[in-house]
C-alpha cells in the first residue's frame, strides 16, 4: 500500500525552476587554442519530475526532464569581448535533457544524495554553432529539489561538431554550481 501511494504521488508531474546557477567549461578548438569559459544563467532552468521508481531494497530514483539550459559567457581569449551562448533542451534540440536523483533506502534527499544529468548543448560562438553528439555526463551531490547548493562536474572530454557534422573542438572540465 505504501509503495503504491508513494509511486502515485511521485508520478505526478511536478514543475520546478532553478533561478540561478554558474557554469564553466574549457573549450578547445581544433588548432589547440583553448579557454575556460565562465557562464552565467540567462534565464531560469525549468524542469519537471517525470517519473520515479521505488524499490524496497534500493530506494527511490527520481527522474527529471530538464526543459532548458540558457547560459552566456564573454570570451577573454578565443574571441575577446564576444559572447558565447549555450542552449540546451527544448529550445536547442527539441527535447528535454535528462537527469536523475538516486535516494538510497536508508537516506533522505536532505542527507545529500547522488544526482546525474546528461546534457546536449548548442554552443553559439563568433565562428559558428558547435554541438555535442555524446551527452555531457554531469555528477554531483543533491540536497533537495530544485538542486540548490549543489555542484555538478563532468569527467569526460566531449567532442563538438559544427552544423555540417565536422569536428570543431572539444569541451571538458564542465562544472555547474547552483
PDB file of C-alpha atoms in Angstrom:
ATOM      1  CA  UNK A   1       0.000   0.000   0.000  1.00  0.00           C
ATOM      2  CA  UNK A   2       2.756   2.482   0.985  1.00  0.00           C
ATOM      3  CA  UNK A   3       4.692   1.685  -2.183  1.00  0.00           C
ATOM      4  CA  UNK A   4       1.690   2.334  -4.447  1.00  0.00           C
ATOM      5  CA  UNK A   5       0.804   5.623  -2.664  1.00  0.00           C
ATOM      6  CA  UNK A   6       4.400   6.858  -2.908  1.00  0.00           C
ATOM      7  CA  UNK A   7       4.664   5.900  -6.548  1.00  0.00           C
ATOM      8  CA  UNK A   8       1.302   7.535  -7.357  1.00  0.00           C
ATOM      9  CA  UNK A   9       2.346  10.820  -5.738  1.00  0.00           C
ATOM     10  CA  UNK A  10       5.785  10.798  -7.384  1.00  0.00           C
ATOM     11  CA  UNK A  11       4.409  10.026 -10.827  1.00  0.00           C
ATOM     12  CA  UNK A  12       2.523  13.310 -10.963  1.00  0.00           C
ATOM     13  CA  UNK A  13       4.487  15.828 -12.997  1.00  0.00           C
ATOM     14  CA  UNK A  14       5.957  18.303 -10.547  1.00  0.00           C
ATOM     15  CA  UNK A  15       7.183  21.521 -12.170  1.00  0.00           C
ATOM     16  CA  UNK A  16      10.239  23.225 -10.708  1.00  0.00           C
ATOM     17  CA  UNK A  17      12.572  26.066 -11.539  1.00  0.00           C
ATOM     18  CA  UNK A  18      16.245  26.695 -10.829  1.00  0.00           C
ATOM     19  CA  UNK A  19      16.538  30.503 -10.828  1.00  0.00           C
ATOM     20  CA  UNK A  20      20.335  30.895 -10.813  1.00  0.00           C
ATOM     21  CA  UNK A  21      23.481  28.919 -11.459  1.00  0.00           C
ATOM     22  CA  UNK A  22      27.044  29.430 -12.599  1.00  0.00           C
ATOM     23  CA  UNK A  23      28.818  27.123 -15.013  1.00  0.00           C
ATOM     24  CA  UNK A  24      32.235  26.790 -16.557  1.00  0.00           C
ATOM     25  CA  UNK A  25      33.861  24.622 -19.172  1.00  0.00           C
ATOM     26  CA  UNK A  26      37.090  24.512 -21.101  1.00  0.00           C
ATOM     27  CA  UNK A  27      36.523  24.884 -24.840  1.00  0.00           C
ATOM     28  CA  UNK A  28      39.398  23.722 -27.046  1.00  0.00           C
ATOM     29  CA  UNK A  29      39.402  24.391 -30.786  1.00  0.00           C
ATOM     30  CA  UNK A  30      40.967  22.067 -33.398  1.00  0.00           C
ATOM     31  CA  UNK A  31      44.041  24.329 -33.692  1.00  0.00           C
ATOM     32  CA  UNK A  32      44.819  23.821 -29.974  1.00  0.00           C
ATOM     33  CA  UNK A  33      43.671  27.225 -28.730  1.00  0.00           C
ATOM     34  CA  UNK A  34      41.556  26.950 -25.596  1.00  0.00           C
ATOM     35  CA  UNK A  35      39.731  28.980 -22.996  1.00  0.00           C
ATOM     36  CA  UNK A  36      37.953  28.362 -19.726  1.00  0.00           C
ATOM     37  CA  UNK A  37      34.552  29.963 -20.275  1.00  0.00           C
ATOM     38  CA  UNK A  38      32.687  31.223 -17.183  1.00  0.00           C
ATOM     39  CA  UNK A  39      28.935  31.150 -17.842  1.00  0.00           C
ATOM     40  CA  UNK A  40      26.066  32.823 -16.058  1.00  0.00           C
ATOM     41  CA  UNK A  41      22.494  31.679 -16.358  1.00  0.00           C
ATOM     42  CA  UNK A  42      20.456  33.872 -18.722  1.00  0.00           C
ATOM     43  CA  UNK A  43      17.032  32.584 -17.673  1.00  0.00           C
ATOM     44  CA  UNK A  44      15.722  30.164 -15.074  1.00  0.00           C
ATOM     45  CA  UNK A  45      16.094  26.463 -15.851  1.00  0.00           C
ATOM     46  CA  UNK A  46      12.685  24.797 -15.940  1.00  0.00           C
ATOM     47  CA  UNK A  47      12.322  21.092 -15.200  1.00  0.00           C
ATOM     48  CA  UNK A  48       9.776  18.530 -14.137  1.00  0.00           C
ATOM     49  CA  UNK A  49       9.907  15.359 -12.121  1.00  0.00           C
ATOM     50  CA  UNK A  50       8.955  12.993 -14.914  1.00  0.00           C
ATOM     51  CA  UNK A  51       8.981   9.572 -13.261  1.00  0.00           C
ATOM     52  CA  UNK A  52      10.135   7.836 -10.116  1.00  0.00           C
ATOM     53  CA  UNK A  53      10.914   4.246  -9.331  1.00  0.00           C
ATOM     54  CA  UNK A  54      10.670   2.968  -5.758  1.00  0.00           C
ATOM     55  CA  UNK A  55      12.316  -0.288  -4.758  1.00  0.00           C
ATOM     56  CA  UNK A  56      12.165  -1.544  -1.167  1.00  0.00           C
ATOM     57  CA  UNK A  57      15.754  -2.804  -1.370  1.00  0.00           C
ATOM     58  CA  UNK A  58      17.423   0.119  -3.147  1.00  0.00           C
ATOM     59  CA  UNK A  59      15.370   3.289  -2.560  1.00  0.00           C
ATOM     60  CA  UNK A  60      13.977   5.875  -4.959  1.00  0.00           C
ATOM     61  CA  UNK A  61      15.222   7.010  -8.367  1.00  0.00           C
ATOM     62  CA  UNK A  62      13.655  10.356  -9.260  1.00  0.00           C
ATOM     63  CA  UNK A  63      13.829  11.074 -12.997  1.00  0.00           C
ATOM     64  CA  UNK A  64      13.904  14.664 -14.219  1.00  0.00           C
ATOM     65  CA  UNK A  65      13.147  16.302 -17.552  1.00  0.00           C
ATOM     66  CA  UNK A  66      15.281  19.438 -17.895  1.00  0.00           C
ATOM     67  CA  UNK A  67      13.421  21.662 -20.338  1.00  0.00           C
ATOM     68  CA  UNK A  68      16.001  24.363 -20.931  1.00  0.00           C
ATOM     69  CA  UNK A  69      19.564  25.480 -20.326  1.00  0.00           C
ATOM     70  CA  UNK A  70      20.424  29.079 -21.222  1.00  0.00           C
ATOM     71  CA  UNK A  71      23.950  30.264 -20.438  1.00  0.00           C
ATOM     72  CA  UNK A  72      26.152  33.132 -21.561  1.00  0.00           C
ATOM     73  CA  UNK A  73      29.857  33.955 -21.237  1.00  0.00           C
ATOM     74  CA  UNK A  74      32.071  36.732 -22.513  1.00  0.00           C
ATOM     75  CA  UNK A  75      35.196  35.350 -24.156  1.00  0.00           C
ATOM     76  CA  UNK A  76      38.518  36.750 -22.961  1.00  0.00           C
ATOM     77  CA  UNK A  77      40.930  34.619 -25.005  1.00  0.00           C
ATOM     78  CA  UNK A  78      39.417  32.997 -28.105  1.00  0.00           C
ATOM     79  CA  UNK A  79      37.157  35.904 -29.148  1.00  0.00           C
ATOM     80  CA  UNK A  80      37.955  38.783 -26.747  1.00  0.00           C
ATOM     81  CA  UNK A  81      34.819  40.681 -25.747  1.00  0.00           C
ATOM     82  CA  UNK A  82      32.486  38.468 -27.807  1.00  0.00           C
ATOM     83  CA  UNK A  83      29.564  36.498 -26.359  1.00  0.00           C
ATOM     84  CA  UNK A  84      29.426  32.693 -26.301  1.00  0.00           C
ATOM     85  CA  UNK A  85      25.999  31.250 -25.531  1.00  0.00           C
ATOM     86  CA  UNK A  86      24.854  27.765 -24.611  1.00  0.00           C
ATOM     87  CA  UNK A  87      21.346  26.438 -25.112  1.00  0.00           C
ATOM     88  CA  UNK A  88      20.093  23.001 -24.220  1.00  0.00           C
ATOM     89  CA  UNK A  89      16.772  21.219 -24.093  1.00  0.00           C
ATOM     90  CA  UNK A  90      13.592  22.100 -25.951  1.00  0.00           C
ATOM     91  CA  UNK A  91      14.978  25.382 -27.364  1.00  0.00           C
ATOM     92  CA  UNK A  92      18.022  23.777 -28.955  1.00  0.00           C
ATOM     93  CA  UNK A  93      17.384  20.094 -29.646  1.00  0.00           C
ATOM     94  CA  UNK A  94      13.594  19.918 -29.396  1.00  0.00           C
ATOM     95  CA  UNK A  95      13.557  17.529 -26.443  1.00  0.00           C
ATOM     96  CA  UNK A  96      14.132  17.712 -22.709  1.00  0.00           C
ATOM     97  CA  UNK A  97      17.501  16.832 -21.219  1.00  0.00           C
ATOM     98  CA  UNK A  98      17.567  14.009 -18.672  1.00  0.00           C
ATOM     99  CA  UNK A  99      18.546  13.899 -15.037  1.00  0.00           C
ATOM    100  CA  UNK A 100      18.129  11.501 -12.132  1.00  0.00           C
ATOM    101  CA  UNK A 101      18.442  11.714  -8.359  1.00  0.00           C
ATOM    102  CA  UNK A 102      19.195   8.439  -6.544  1.00  0.00           C
ATOM    103  CA  UNK A 103      17.910   8.307  -2.943  1.00  0.00           C
ATOM    104  CA  UNK A 104      19.076   5.139  -1.150  1.00  0.00           C
ATOM    105  CA  UNK A 105      16.595   3.410   1.154  1.00  0.00           C
ATOM    106  CA  UNK A 106      18.471   4.485   4.297  1.00  0.00           C
ATOM    107  CA  UNK A 107      18.750   8.217   3.388  1.00  0.00           C
ATOM    108  CA  UNK A 108      16.662  11.258   2.627  1.00  0.00           C
ATOM    109  CA  UNK A 109      17.481  13.745  -0.113  1.00  0.00           C
ATOM    110  CA  UNK A 110      18.474  16.265   2.585  1.00  0.00           C
ATOM    111  CA  UNK A 111      21.346  13.953   3.634  1.00  0.00           C
ATOM    112  CA  UNK A 112      22.992  14.573   0.272  1.00  0.00           C
ATOM    113  CA  UNK A 113      22.490  12.004  -2.486  1.00  0.00           C
ATOM    114  CA  UNK A 114      23.887  11.363  -5.967  1.00  0.00           C
ATOM    115  CA  UNK A 115      22.452  13.359  -8.834  1.00  0.00           C
ATOM    116  CA  UNK A 116      23.298  12.947 -12.509  1.00  0.00           C
ATOM    117  CA  UNK A 117      22.398  14.687 -15.741  1.00  0.00           C
ATOM    118  CA  UNK A 118      23.079  14.093 -19.421  1.00  0.00           C
ATOM    119  CA  UNK A 119      23.335  17.325 -21.395  1.00  0.00           C
ATOM    120  CA  UNK A 120      23.293  18.124 -25.090  1.00  0.00           C
ATOM    121  CA  UNK A 121      24.435  21.664 -25.816  1.00  0.00           C
ATOM    122  CA  UNK A 122      24.200  24.006 -28.752  1.00  0.00           C
ATOM    123  CA  UNK A 123      27.111  26.438 -28.324  1.00  0.00           C
ATOM    124  CA  UNK A 124      26.899  29.626 -30.361  1.00  0.00           C
ATOM    125  CA  UNK A 125      30.338  31.183 -30.945  1.00  0.00           C
ATOM    126  CA  UNK A 126      31.545  34.007 -33.214  1.00  0.00           C
ATOM    127  CA  UNK A 127      32.892  31.256 -35.522  1.00  0.00           C
ATOM    128  CA  UNK A 128      29.630  29.293 -35.689  1.00  0.00           C
ATOM    129  CA  UNK A 129      27.467  26.806 -33.846  1.00  0.00           C
ATOM    130  CA  UNK A 130      29.023  23.794 -32.092  1.00  0.00           C
ATOM    131  CA  UNK A 131      27.085  20.751 -30.825  1.00  0.00           C
ATOM    132  CA  UNK A 132      27.860  17.540 -28.972  1.00  0.00           C
ATOM    133  CA  UNK A 133      26.589  14.141 -30.168  1.00  0.00           C
ATOM    134  CA  UNK A 134      27.624  12.372 -26.961  1.00  0.00           C
ATOM    135  CA  UNK A 135      25.996  13.777 -23.797  1.00  0.00           C
ATOM    136  CA  UNK A 136      27.951  15.684 -21.189  1.00  0.00           C
ATOM    137  CA  UNK A 137      27.556  13.418 -18.162  1.00  0.00           C
ATOM    138  CA  UNK A 138      27.438  15.551 -15.011  1.00  0.00           C
ATOM    139  CA  UNK A 139      27.567  14.089 -11.475  1.00  0.00           C
ATOM    140  CA  UNK A 140      27.027  15.849  -8.159  1.00  0.00           C
ATOM    141  CA  UNK A 141      25.515  15.727  -4.717  1.00  0.00           C
ATOM    142  CA  UNK A 142      21.925  16.911  -4.329  1.00  0.00           C
ATOM    143  CA  UNK A 143      20.344  18.012  -1.044  1.00  0.00           C
ATOM    144  CA  UNK A 144      16.934  18.995  -2.392  1.00  0.00           C
ATOM    145  CA  UNK A 145      14.882  19.796  -5.454  1.00  0.00           C
ATOM    146  CA  UNK A 146      15.461  22.140  -7.084  1.00  0.00           C
ATOM    147  CA  UNK A 147      19.158  21.316  -6.505  1.00  0.00           C
ATOM    148  CA  UNK A 148      20.273  24.412  -4.549  1.00  0.00           C
ATOM    149  CA  UNK A 149      23.793  24.495  -3.041  1.00  0.00           C
ATOM    150  CA  UNK A 150      24.915  21.699  -5.357  1.00  0.00           C
ATOM    151  CA  UNK A 151      27.903  21.320  -7.628  1.00  0.00           C
ATOM    152  CA  UNK A 152      27.987  19.035 -10.662  1.00  0.00           C
ATOM    153  CA  UNK A 153      31.113  18.066 -12.616  1.00  0.00           C
ATOM    154  CA  UNK A 154      31.913  16.156 -15.782  1.00  0.00           C
ATOM    155  CA  UNK A 155      34.844  13.784 -16.214  1.00  0.00           C
ATOM    156  CA  UNK A 156      34.881  13.141 -19.957  1.00  0.00           C
ATOM    157  CA  UNK A 157      36.277  15.014 -22.938  1.00  0.00           C
ATOM    158  CA  UNK A 158      33.319  15.723 -25.223  1.00  0.00           C
ATOM    159  CA  UNK A 159      33.706  16.126 -28.980  1.00  0.00           C
ATOM    160  CA  UNK A 160      31.985  19.065 -30.649  1.00  0.00           C
ATOM    161  CA  UNK A 161      30.892  19.218 -34.285  1.00  0.00           C
ATOM    162  CA  UNK A 162      29.831  22.151 -36.424  1.00  0.00           C
ATOM    163  CA  UNK A 163      26.459  22.262 -38.182  1.00  0.00           C
ATOM    164  CA  UNK A 164      27.921  20.282 -41.111  1.00  0.00           C
ATOM    165  CA  UNK A 165      28.849  17.452 -38.705  1.00  0.00           C
ATOM    166  CA  UNK A 166      32.593  18.176 -38.960  1.00  0.00           C
ATOM    167  CA  UNK A 167      34.906  18.052 -35.933  1.00  0.00           C
ATOM    168  CA  UNK A 168      35.059  21.550 -34.421  1.00  0.00           C
ATOM    169  CA  UNK A 169      36.672  21.091 -30.989  1.00  0.00           C
ATOM    170  CA  UNK A 170      36.174  19.642 -27.535  1.00  0.00           C
ATOM    171  CA  UNK A 171      34.874  20.656 -24.140  1.00  0.00           C
ATOM    172  CA  UNK A 172      35.959  19.282 -20.779  1.00  0.00           C
ATOM    173  CA  UNK A 173      36.064  20.094 -17.057  1.00  0.00           C
ATOM    174  CA  UNK A 174      32.423  21.170 -17.155  1.00  0.00           C
ATOM    175  CA  UNK A 175      31.220  22.419 -13.773  1.00  0.00           C
ATOM    176  CA  UNK A 176      27.853  23.758 -12.620  1.00  0.00           C
ATOM    177  CA  UNK A 177      27.197  25.377  -9.243  1.00  0.00           C
ATOM    178  CA  UNK A 178      23.629  26.030  -8.109  1.00  0.00           C
TER     179      UNK A 178
END
